CSV table of C-alpha atoms and ligand atoms in Angstrom, one decimal:
chain,number,residue,atom,x,y,z
A,67,MET,CA,-45.9,-46.9,83.4
A,68,ARG,CA,-44.6,-43.9,81.7
A,69,LYS,CA,-47.3,-42.0,79.9
A,70,THR,CA,-48.3,-38.5,78.7
A,71,VAL,CA,-51.6,-37.0,79.8
A,72,LEU,CA,-52.9,-33.9,78.0
A,73,ILE,CA,-55.1,-31.6,80.3
A,74,THR,CA,-57.1,-29.0,78.7
A,75,GLY,CA,-58.1,-26.0,80.9
A,76,GLY,CA,-55.1,-26.8,83.2
A,77,ALA,CA,-54.6,-23.4,84.2
A,78,GLY,CA,-58.0,-23.0,85.5
A,79,PHE,CA,-59.4,-23.7,89.0
A,80,ILE,CA,-60.0,-27.5,88.9
A,81,GLY,CA,-57.6,-28.2,86.0
A,82,SER,CA,-54.6,-26.7,88.1
A,83,HIS,CA,-55.5,-28.8,91.1
A,84,PHE,CA,-55.7,-31.9,88.9
A,85,THR,CA,-52.3,-31.0,87.3
A,86,GLU,CA,-50.6,-30.6,90.6
A,87,TYR,CA,-52.2,-34.0,91.8
A,88,LEU,CA,-51.3,-36.0,88.8
A,89,LEU,CA,-47.6,-34.8,89.0
A,90,ALA,CA,-47.4,-35.5,92.7
A,91,HIS,CA,-48.9,-38.8,92.7
A,92,TYR,CA,-47.5,-40.4,89.3
A,93,PRO,CA,-43.8,-39.8,89.2
A,94,ASP,CA,-43.7,-41.6,85.6
A,95,TYR,CA,-46.2,-39.4,84.2
A,96,GLU,CA,-45.6,-36.4,81.9
A,97,VAL,CA,-48.4,-33.6,81.9
A,98,ARG,CA,-49.0,-31.2,79.0
A,99,VAL,CA,-51.5,-28.4,79.8
A,100,LEU,CA,-53.3,-26.9,77.0
A,101,ASP,CA,-55.1,-23.6,77.9
A,102,ALA,CA,-56.2,-20.6,76.1
A,103,LEU,CA,-55.6,-18.3,79.1
A,104,THR,CA,-58.9,-16.5,78.8
A,105,TYR,CA,-60.2,-14.7,81.8
A,106,ALA,CA,-60.4,-17.7,84.2
A,107,GLY,CA,-57.3,-19.4,83.1
A,108,ARG,CA,-54.2,-18.0,84.8
A,109,ARG,CA,-50.5,-19.2,84.4
A,110,GLU,CA,-50.1,-18.4,88.2
A,111,ASN,CA,-52.4,-21.2,89.0
A,112,LEU,CA,-49.6,-23.5,87.8
A,113,ALA,CA,-46.9,-22.0,89.8
A,114,ALA,CA,-46.4,-25.2,91.9
A,115,VAL,CA,-45.4,-27.3,88.8
A,116,GLU,CA,-43.6,-24.7,86.7
A,117,GLY,CA,-40.0,-25.9,86.5
A,118,ASP,CA,-40.9,-29.6,86.9
A,119,PRO,CA,-39.2,-31.4,83.8
A,120,ARG,CA,-42.3,-33.5,83.5
A,121,PHE,CA,-44.7,-30.5,82.9
A,122,ILE,CA,-45.3,-28.7,79.5
A,123,PHE,CA,-47.5,-25.7,79.0
A,124,ILE,CA,-49.0,-25.0,75.7
A,125,HIS,CA,-51.0,-21.8,75.1
A,126,GLY,CA,-53.8,-22.6,72.7
A,127,ASP,CA,-57.4,-22.8,72.3
A,128,VAL,CA,-59.5,-26.0,72.1
A,129,ARG,CA,-61.3,-24.5,69.1
A,130,ASP,CA,-58.2,-24.5,67.1
A,131,LYS,CA,-57.8,-27.9,65.3
A,132,GLN,CA,-54.1,-27.5,64.4
A,133,THR,CA,-53.2,-26.6,68.0
A,134,VAL,CA,-55.1,-29.3,69.4
A,135,ARG,CA,-53.6,-31.8,66.9
A,136,GLU,CA,-50.0,-30.8,67.9
A,137,ALA,CA,-50.8,-30.8,71.6
A,138,MET,CA,-52.6,-34.3,71.5
A,139,GLN,CA,-49.9,-35.9,69.3
A,140,GLY,CA,-48.3,-38.7,71.3
A,141,ALA,CA,-50.5,-38.2,74.4
A,142,HIS,CA,-51.8,-41.4,75.8
A,143,ASP,CA,-54.7,-40.0,77.9
A,144,VAL,CA,-56.7,-36.8,77.7
A,145,VAL,CA,-58.6,-35.0,80.5
A,146,HIS,CA,-60.8,-32.3,79.0
A,147,PHE,CA,-61.6,-29.5,81.5
A,148,ALA,CA,-61.5,-26.5,79.1
A,149,ALA,CA,-64.8,-24.8,79.1
A,150,GLU,CA,-66.7,-21.5,79.8
A,151,THR,CA,-68.4,-22.3,83.1
A,152,HIS,CA,-70.2,-19.3,84.7
A,153,VAL,CA,-74.0,-19.5,84.4
A,154,ASP,CA,-74.5,-15.7,84.9
A,155,ARG,CA,-72.0,-14.9,82.0
A,156,SER,CA,-73.9,-17.4,79.8
A,157,ILE,CA,-77.1,-15.6,80.4
A,158,LEU,CA,-75.5,-12.3,79.2
A,159,ASP,CA,-73.3,-13.8,76.4
A,160,PRO,CA,-74.0,-17.3,75.4
A,161,ASP,CA,-71.8,-17.3,72.3
A,162,ALA,CA,-68.5,-18.4,73.8
A,163,PHE,CA,-70.2,-21.2,75.7
A,164,ILE,CA,-71.4,-22.7,72.3
A,165,THR,CA,-68.1,-22.2,70.6
A,166,THR,CA,-65.9,-23.4,73.4
A,167,ASP,CA,-68.0,-25.9,75.2
A,168,VAL,CA,-69.7,-27.6,72.3
A,169,TYR,CA,-67.5,-27.0,69.2
A,170,GLY,CA,-64.2,-27.1,71.3
A,171,SER,CA,-65.3,-30.5,72.7
A,172,PHE,CA,-66.0,-31.7,69.1
A,173,VAL,CA,-62.5,-30.5,68.0
A,174,MET,CA,-61.0,-32.5,71.1
A,175,LEU,CA,-63.1,-35.7,70.2
A,176,GLU,CA,-62.4,-35.6,66.6
A,177,THR,CA,-58.7,-35.1,67.1
A,178,ALA,CA,-58.7,-38.0,69.7
A,179,ARG,CA,-60.3,-40.1,67.2
A,180,GLN,CA,-57.7,-39.3,64.6
A,181,VAL,CA,-54.7,-39.5,66.8
A,182,GLY,CA,-55.9,-42.6,68.6
A,183,VAL,CA,-55.6,-42.0,72.4
A,184,GLU,CA,-56.0,-44.6,75.1
A,185,ARG,CA,-58.5,-42.7,77.3
A,186,PHE,CA,-60.6,-39.5,77.1
A,187,VAL,CA,-62.0,-38.2,80.2
A,188,HIS,CA,-64.7,-35.5,79.7
A,189,VAL,CA,-65.5,-33.2,82.6
A,190,SER,CA,-69.1,-32.5,82.5
A,191,THR,CA,-71.3,-31.2,85.2
A,192,ASP,CA,-74.3,-31.8,87.4
A,193,GLU,CA,-76.0,-29.0,85.8
A,194,VAL,CA,-76.7,-31.1,82.6
A,195,TYR,CA,-79.6,-32.7,84.6
A,196,GLY,CA,-81.3,-29.4,85.6
A,197,ALA,CA,-82.9,-29.1,89.1
A,198,ILE,CA,-84.4,-31.7,91.2
A,199,GLU,CA,-86.8,-31.2,94.1
A,200,GLN,CA,-86.3,-34.3,96.0
A,201,GLY,CA,-84.0,-37.4,95.9
A,202,ALA,CA,-81.0,-37.6,93.6
A,203,PHE,CA,-80.1,-37.8,89.8
A,204,THR,CA,-78.5,-41.0,88.7
A,205,GLU,CA,-76.3,-41.3,85.5
A,206,GLU,CA,-79.5,-42.6,83.8
A,207,SER,CA,-81.6,-39.5,84.6
A,208,PRO,CA,-82.5,-37.4,81.4
A,209,LEU,CA,-80.5,-34.3,80.6
A,210,ARG,CA,-82.7,-31.2,81.1
A,211,PRO,CA,-80.4,-28.2,81.2
A,212,SER,CA,-81.8,-24.7,82.3
A,213,SER,CA,-79.1,-22.2,81.4
A,214,PRO,CA,-77.0,-21.6,78.1
A,215,TYR,CA,-74.1,-22.9,80.0
A,216,ALA,CA,-75.8,-26.1,81.2
A,217,ALA,CA,-77.1,-26.7,77.7
A,218,SER,CA,-73.6,-26.2,76.1
A,219,LYS,CA,-72.2,-28.8,78.6
A,220,ALA,CA,-75.2,-31.1,77.8
A,221,GLY,CA,-74.4,-30.8,74.1
A,222,ALA,CA,-70.7,-31.7,74.8
A,223,ASP,CA,-71.8,-34.6,77.1
A,224,LEU,CA,-74.1,-36.1,74.4
A,225,LEU,CA,-71.4,-35.7,71.7
A,226,VAL,CA,-68.9,-37.6,73.9
A,227,GLN,CA,-71.5,-40.4,74.3
A,228,ALA,CA,-72.0,-40.4,70.4
A,229,TYR,CA,-68.3,-40.8,69.9
A,230,ALA,CA,-68.2,-43.6,72.2
A,231,ARG,CA,-71.0,-45.5,70.3
A,232,THR,CA,-70.2,-44.5,66.7
A,233,TYR,CA,-66.4,-44.6,66.8
A,234,GLY,CA,-65.7,-46.8,69.8
A,235,LEU,CA,-63.6,-43.8,71.4
A,236,PRO,CA,-62.5,-44.9,74.8
A,237,VAL,CA,-64.4,-42.1,76.7
A,238,LEU,CA,-65.3,-41.6,80.4
A,239,ILE,CA,-67.5,-38.8,81.5
A,240,VAL,CA,-67.7,-37.2,85.0
A,241,ARG,CA,-70.6,-35.1,86.2
A,242,PRO,CA,-69.3,-33.4,89.3
A,243,SER,CA,-71.3,-31.1,91.7
A,244,ASN,CA,-70.5,-27.6,92.8
A,245,THR,CA,-66.8,-27.4,93.6
A,246,PHE,CA,-64.9,-25.2,95.9
A,247,GLY,CA,-61.3,-24.6,97.1
A,248,SER,CA,-58.3,-22.3,96.4
A,249,ARG,CA,-57.8,-20.4,93.1
A,250,GLN,CA,-61.5,-20.4,92.1
A,251,TYR,CA,-62.3,-17.3,90.1
A,252,PRO,CA,-64.1,-14.8,92.3
A,253,GLU,CA,-67.5,-14.9,90.2
A,254,LYS,CA,-68.6,-18.2,91.8
A,255,LEU,CA,-70.4,-18.1,95.0
A,256,ILE,CA,-67.9,-18.9,97.7
A,257,PRO,CA,-64.8,-16.9,96.3
A,258,LEU,CA,-67.1,-13.9,95.4
A,259,PHE,CA,-68.7,-13.6,98.8
A,260,THR,CA,-65.4,-14.1,100.4
A,261,VAL,CA,-63.6,-11.3,98.8
A,262,ARG,CA,-66.6,-9.0,99.0
A,263,ALA,CA,-66.9,-9.8,102.8
A,264,LEU,CA,-63.2,-8.9,103.2
A,265,HIS,CA,-64.0,-5.5,101.7
A,266,ASP,CA,-67.1,-5.1,103.8
A,267,GLN,CA,-69.3,-5.1,100.6
A,268,PRO,CA,-72.8,-6.6,100.5
A,269,LEU,CA,-73.1,-10.2,99.5
A,270,PRO,CA,-75.7,-10.4,96.6
A,271,LEU,CA,-77.8,-13.4,97.4
A,272,TYR,CA,-80.2,-14.3,94.7
A,273,GLY,CA,-84.0,-14.6,95.4
A,274,ASP,CA,-84.6,-16.0,98.8
A,275,GLY,CA,-81.2,-17.7,99.3
A,276,GLN,CA,-82.9,-21.0,99.7
A,277,GLN,CA,-81.5,-22.7,96.6
A,278,ARG,CA,-79.5,-25.8,97.5
A,279,ARG,CA,-76.2,-27.1,96.2
A,280,ASP,CA,-74.1,-30.1,97.1
A,281,TRP,CA,-70.6,-29.0,97.8
A,282,LEU,CA,-67.7,-30.9,96.8
A,283,TYR,CA,-64.2,-29.9,97.9
A,284,VAL,CA,-61.6,-29.8,95.0
A,285,GLY,CA,-59.3,-32.2,96.7
A,286,ASP,CA,-62.2,-34.9,96.7
A,287,HIS,CA,-63.0,-33.9,93.1
A,288,VAL,CA,-59.5,-34.4,91.7
A,289,ARG,CA,-59.3,-37.9,93.6
A,290,ALA,CA,-62.5,-38.7,91.9
A,291,ILE,CA,-61.1,-37.9,88.4
A,292,ASP,CA,-58.1,-39.9,89.2
A,293,THR,CA,-60.3,-42.9,90.1
A,294,VAL,CA,-62.4,-42.6,87.0
A,295,LEU,CA,-59.2,-42.2,84.8
A,296,HIS,CA,-57.7,-45.2,86.1
A,297,ARG,CA,-60.6,-47.5,87.1
A,298,GLY,CA,-63.7,-46.3,85.1
A,299,GLN,CA,-65.3,-48.4,82.5
A,300,PHE,CA,-65.3,-47.0,78.9
A,301,GLY,CA,-68.4,-45.4,77.8
A,302,GLU,CA,-69.7,-44.7,81.3
A,303,ALA,CA,-70.6,-41.6,83.2
A,304,TYR,CA,-70.0,-41.1,86.8
A,305,ASN,CA,-71.6,-38.5,89.1
A,306,ILE,CA,-69.2,-37.0,91.6
A,307,ALA,CA,-71.2,-35.7,94.8
A,308,GLY,CA,-69.7,-33.8,97.7
A,309,GLY,CA,-72.4,-35.2,100.2
A,310,ASN,CA,-72.7,-31.6,101.6
A,311,GLU,CA,-76.0,-30.1,100.6
A,312,ARG,CA,-76.5,-26.6,102.0
A,313,ALA,CA,-78.7,-23.6,101.1
A,314,ASN,CA,-77.0,-20.7,99.8
A,315,ILE,CA,-77.9,-18.6,102.8
A,316,GLU,CA,-76.2,-21.2,105.1
A,317,VAL,CA,-73.0,-21.1,102.9
A,318,SER,CA,-73.1,-17.1,103.1
A,319,ARG,CA,-73.4,-17.2,106.9
A,320,LEU,CA,-70.5,-19.7,107.2
A,321,ILE,CA,-68.2,-17.4,105.1
A,322,LEU,CA,-69.2,-14.3,107.3
A,323,HIS,CA,-68.6,-16.3,110.6
A,324,THR,CA,-65.2,-17.4,109.5
A,325,LEU,CA,-64.2,-13.8,108.7
A,326,GLY,CA,-65.9,-12.2,111.8
A,327,LYS,CA,-68.2,-10.2,109.5
A,328,PRO,CA,-71.9,-9.4,110.3
A,329,GLU,CA,-74.7,-11.2,108.7
A,330,SER,CA,-76.1,-7.7,107.9
A,331,LEU,CA,-73.7,-7.9,104.8
A,332,ILE,CA,-76.2,-10.4,103.2
A,333,GLN,CA,-78.3,-8.5,100.6
A,334,PHE,CA,-81.2,-10.2,98.9
A,335,VAL,CA,-81.2,-9.2,95.1
A,336,LYS,CA,-83.0,-10.1,91.9
A,337,ASP,CA,-82.9,-13.7,91.1
A,338,ARG,CA,-81.0,-15.3,88.2
A,339,PRO,CA,-83.4,-16.2,85.5
A,340,ALA,CA,-84.2,-20.1,85.3
A,341,HIS,CA,-82.3,-20.5,88.6
A,342,ASP,CA,-82.1,-24.2,89.5
A,343,ARG,CA,-83.6,-24.7,92.9
A,344,ARG,CA,-81.7,-27.8,94.0
A,345,TYR,CA,-79.0,-30.1,92.7
A,346,ALA,CA,-78.4,-33.5,94.1
A,347,LEU,CA,-76.5,-36.5,92.8
A,348,ASP,CA,-76.5,-40.2,93.5
A,349,ASP,CA,-72.7,-41.0,93.5
A,350,SER,CA,-73.0,-44.9,94.2
A,351,LYS,CA,-71.6,-45.9,90.9
A,352,LEU,CA,-68.4,-43.9,91.5
A,353,ARG,CA,-68.2,-45.2,95.1
A,354,ALA,CA,-68.4,-48.7,93.8
A,355,LEU,CA,-64.9,-47.9,92.1
A,356,GLY,CA,-63.5,-47.2,95.8
A,357,TRP,CA,-63.8,-43.4,95.9
A,358,ARG,CA,-65.6,-41.5,98.6
A,359,PRO,CA,-65.3,-37.8,99.7
A,360,GLU,CA,-63.0,-37.2,102.6
A,361,ALA,CA,-63.2,-33.6,103.3
A,362,ASP,CA,-65.3,-32.2,106.2
A,363,PHE,CA,-67.4,-29.4,104.6
A,364,GLU,CA,-67.1,-26.9,107.5
A,365,THR,CA,-63.4,-27.4,107.9
A,366,ALA,CA,-62.6,-27.3,104.2
A,367,LEU,CA,-64.9,-24.3,103.8
A,368,ARG,CA,-63.1,-22.4,106.6
A,369,GLU,CA,-59.7,-23.3,105.1
A,370,THR,CA,-60.8,-22.2,101.8
A,371,VAL,CA,-62.1,-18.8,103.0
A,372,LEU,CA,-58.8,-18.2,105.0
A,373,TRP,CA,-56.8,-19.0,101.9
A,374,TYR,CA,-58.5,-16.1,100.0
A,375,ALA,CA,-58.1,-13.9,103.0
A,376,ASN,CA,-54.3,-14.7,103.1
A,377,HIS,CA,-53.7,-14.6,99.4
A,378,PRO,CA,-54.9,-11.1,98.1
A,379,GLU,CA,-52.1,-11.0,95.7
A,380,TRP,CA,-53.9,-13.9,93.9
A,381,TRP,CA,-57.3,-12.0,93.6
A,382,GLN,CA,-56.3,-8.4,93.6
A,383,PRO,CA,-55.3,-8.3,90.0
A,384,ILE,CA,-58.6,-9.8,89.0
A,385,LEU,CA,-60.7,-7.4,90.9
A,386,GLN,CA,-58.6,-4.5,89.3
A,387,ASN,CA,-59.3,-5.7,85.7
A,388,LYS,CA,-61.7,-3.0,84.5
A,389,GLN,CA,-62.2,-4.7,81.0
A,390,ASP,CA,-63.3,-8.1,82.2
A,391,TYR,CA,-64.1,-8.4,85.8
A,392,GLN,CA,-65.6,-4.9,86.7
A,393,ALA,CA,-67.4,-4.8,83.4
A,394,PHE,CA,-69.0,-8.2,84.1
A,395,VAL,CA,-69.8,-7.4,87.7
A,396,GLN,CA,-71.4,-4.0,86.8
A,397,ARG,CA,-73.3,-5.4,83.8
A,398,TRP,CA,-74.7,-8.4,85.8
A,399,TYR,CA,-75.5,-7.2,89.1
A,400,GLY,CA,-76.4,-3.7,87.9
A,401,ARG,CA,-79.0,-5.1,85.5
B,1052,TYD,P1,-72.5,-20.5,91.4
B,1052,TYD,O1,-71.2,-20.5,92.2
B,1052,TYD,O2,-72.6,-19.5,90.3
B,1052,TYD,O3,-72.6,-22.0,90.8
B,1052,TYD,P2,-73.9,-22.8,90.0
B,1052,TYD,O4,-74.8,-21.7,89.5
B,1052,TYD,O5,-73.2,-23.5,89.0
B,1052,TYD,O6,-74.6,-23.5,91.0
B,1052,TYD,O7,-73.8,-20.3,92.4
B,1052,TYD,C1,-73.9,-21.1,93.4
B,1052,TYD,C2,-75.3,-20.8,93.9
B,1052,TYD,O8,-75.2,-19.4,94.5
B,1052,TYD,C3,-76.4,-20.7,93.0
B,1052,TYD,O9,-77.7,-21.1,93.5
B,1052,TYD,C4,-76.5,-19.2,92.6
B,1052,TYD,C5,-76.2,-18.5,94.0
B,1052,TYD,N1,-75.4,-17.3,93.8
B,1052,TYD,C6,-75.9,-16.1,94.5
B,1052,TYD,O10,-77.1,-16.3,95.2
B,1052,TYD,N2,-75.4,-14.9,94.4
B,1052,TYD,C7,-74.3,-14.7,93.5
B,1052,TYD,O11,-73.7,-13.6,93.4
B,1052,TYD,C8,-73.7,-15.9,92.8
B,1052,TYD,C9,-72.6,-15.8,92.0
B,1052,TYD,C10,-74.3,-17.1,93.0
């Protein structure tokens, strides 16, 4: 069936992978990407689809009602990725998290209601649940966010639920765990530690390095969103788990081993305030729709680390950006 899908945040890490995936797997689909190209959204991330006649790029902000309305007009489905996503930045400057993640999602929902879309997929996060010591969160677990980032995503998640109940908007929510792969901004654990190790710089591991995350490969993540978009039930949320729970120190060692660098590069530094100790998700609801993760963690991590090692042209301009990247790194790690 011919259809048009609007993807917000499509020039970011997961959004660009999802855009590529959709165009490759659905020859009848047209994709519109709406992206503000803030620090983490980069047009280069869409290089593989530029020139495809089924692809349109719109430079604009989800907080701008007029732009969103024009972008959504005539779209059948919406997949809403656009968000500020880095916990540490949210601790320094929460402002943009509230305006983009909460208010921007409100603009998206309100426009979807007025325009009348067929499906609205909201990309939430496992961080809305907060930390869990043992076991795993189900979609019914209470939302207890720890950081301004997580709270802004929880606010958006609740708004999406309210729009389903109040207005009958055909929404679907996904709550994915920590994702990794190529083109992830080098402020997140895996790309940050990889580019620092490549420069023989210390890897700043927070606290005791024993915090645990469940790692989800980006290829499995985008297949999960495809599954929910096409087979999910309206009004429902779906956890996306990677099934690869590891302590941060283990991930750090794997990165160093892949690059042939010494473990002495690991440097324990001051912890992040309100640092969630462990995340874990029960993904049986999503598996019941036929999805399961396919990537082998060690293999996918090695391939990811080698992708950064082989693509300095992708991350070098970021590292050289004094106004954004260097200023953030100095403010955060020098605090
Ligand atoms: P991150 O990639 O920021 O994702 P999230 O906070 O959403 O889980 O961090 C992953 C884990 O790595 C988290 O427990 C924090 C830790 N971490 C460090 O130890 N040092 C760092 O410099 C960064 C960025 C993260």
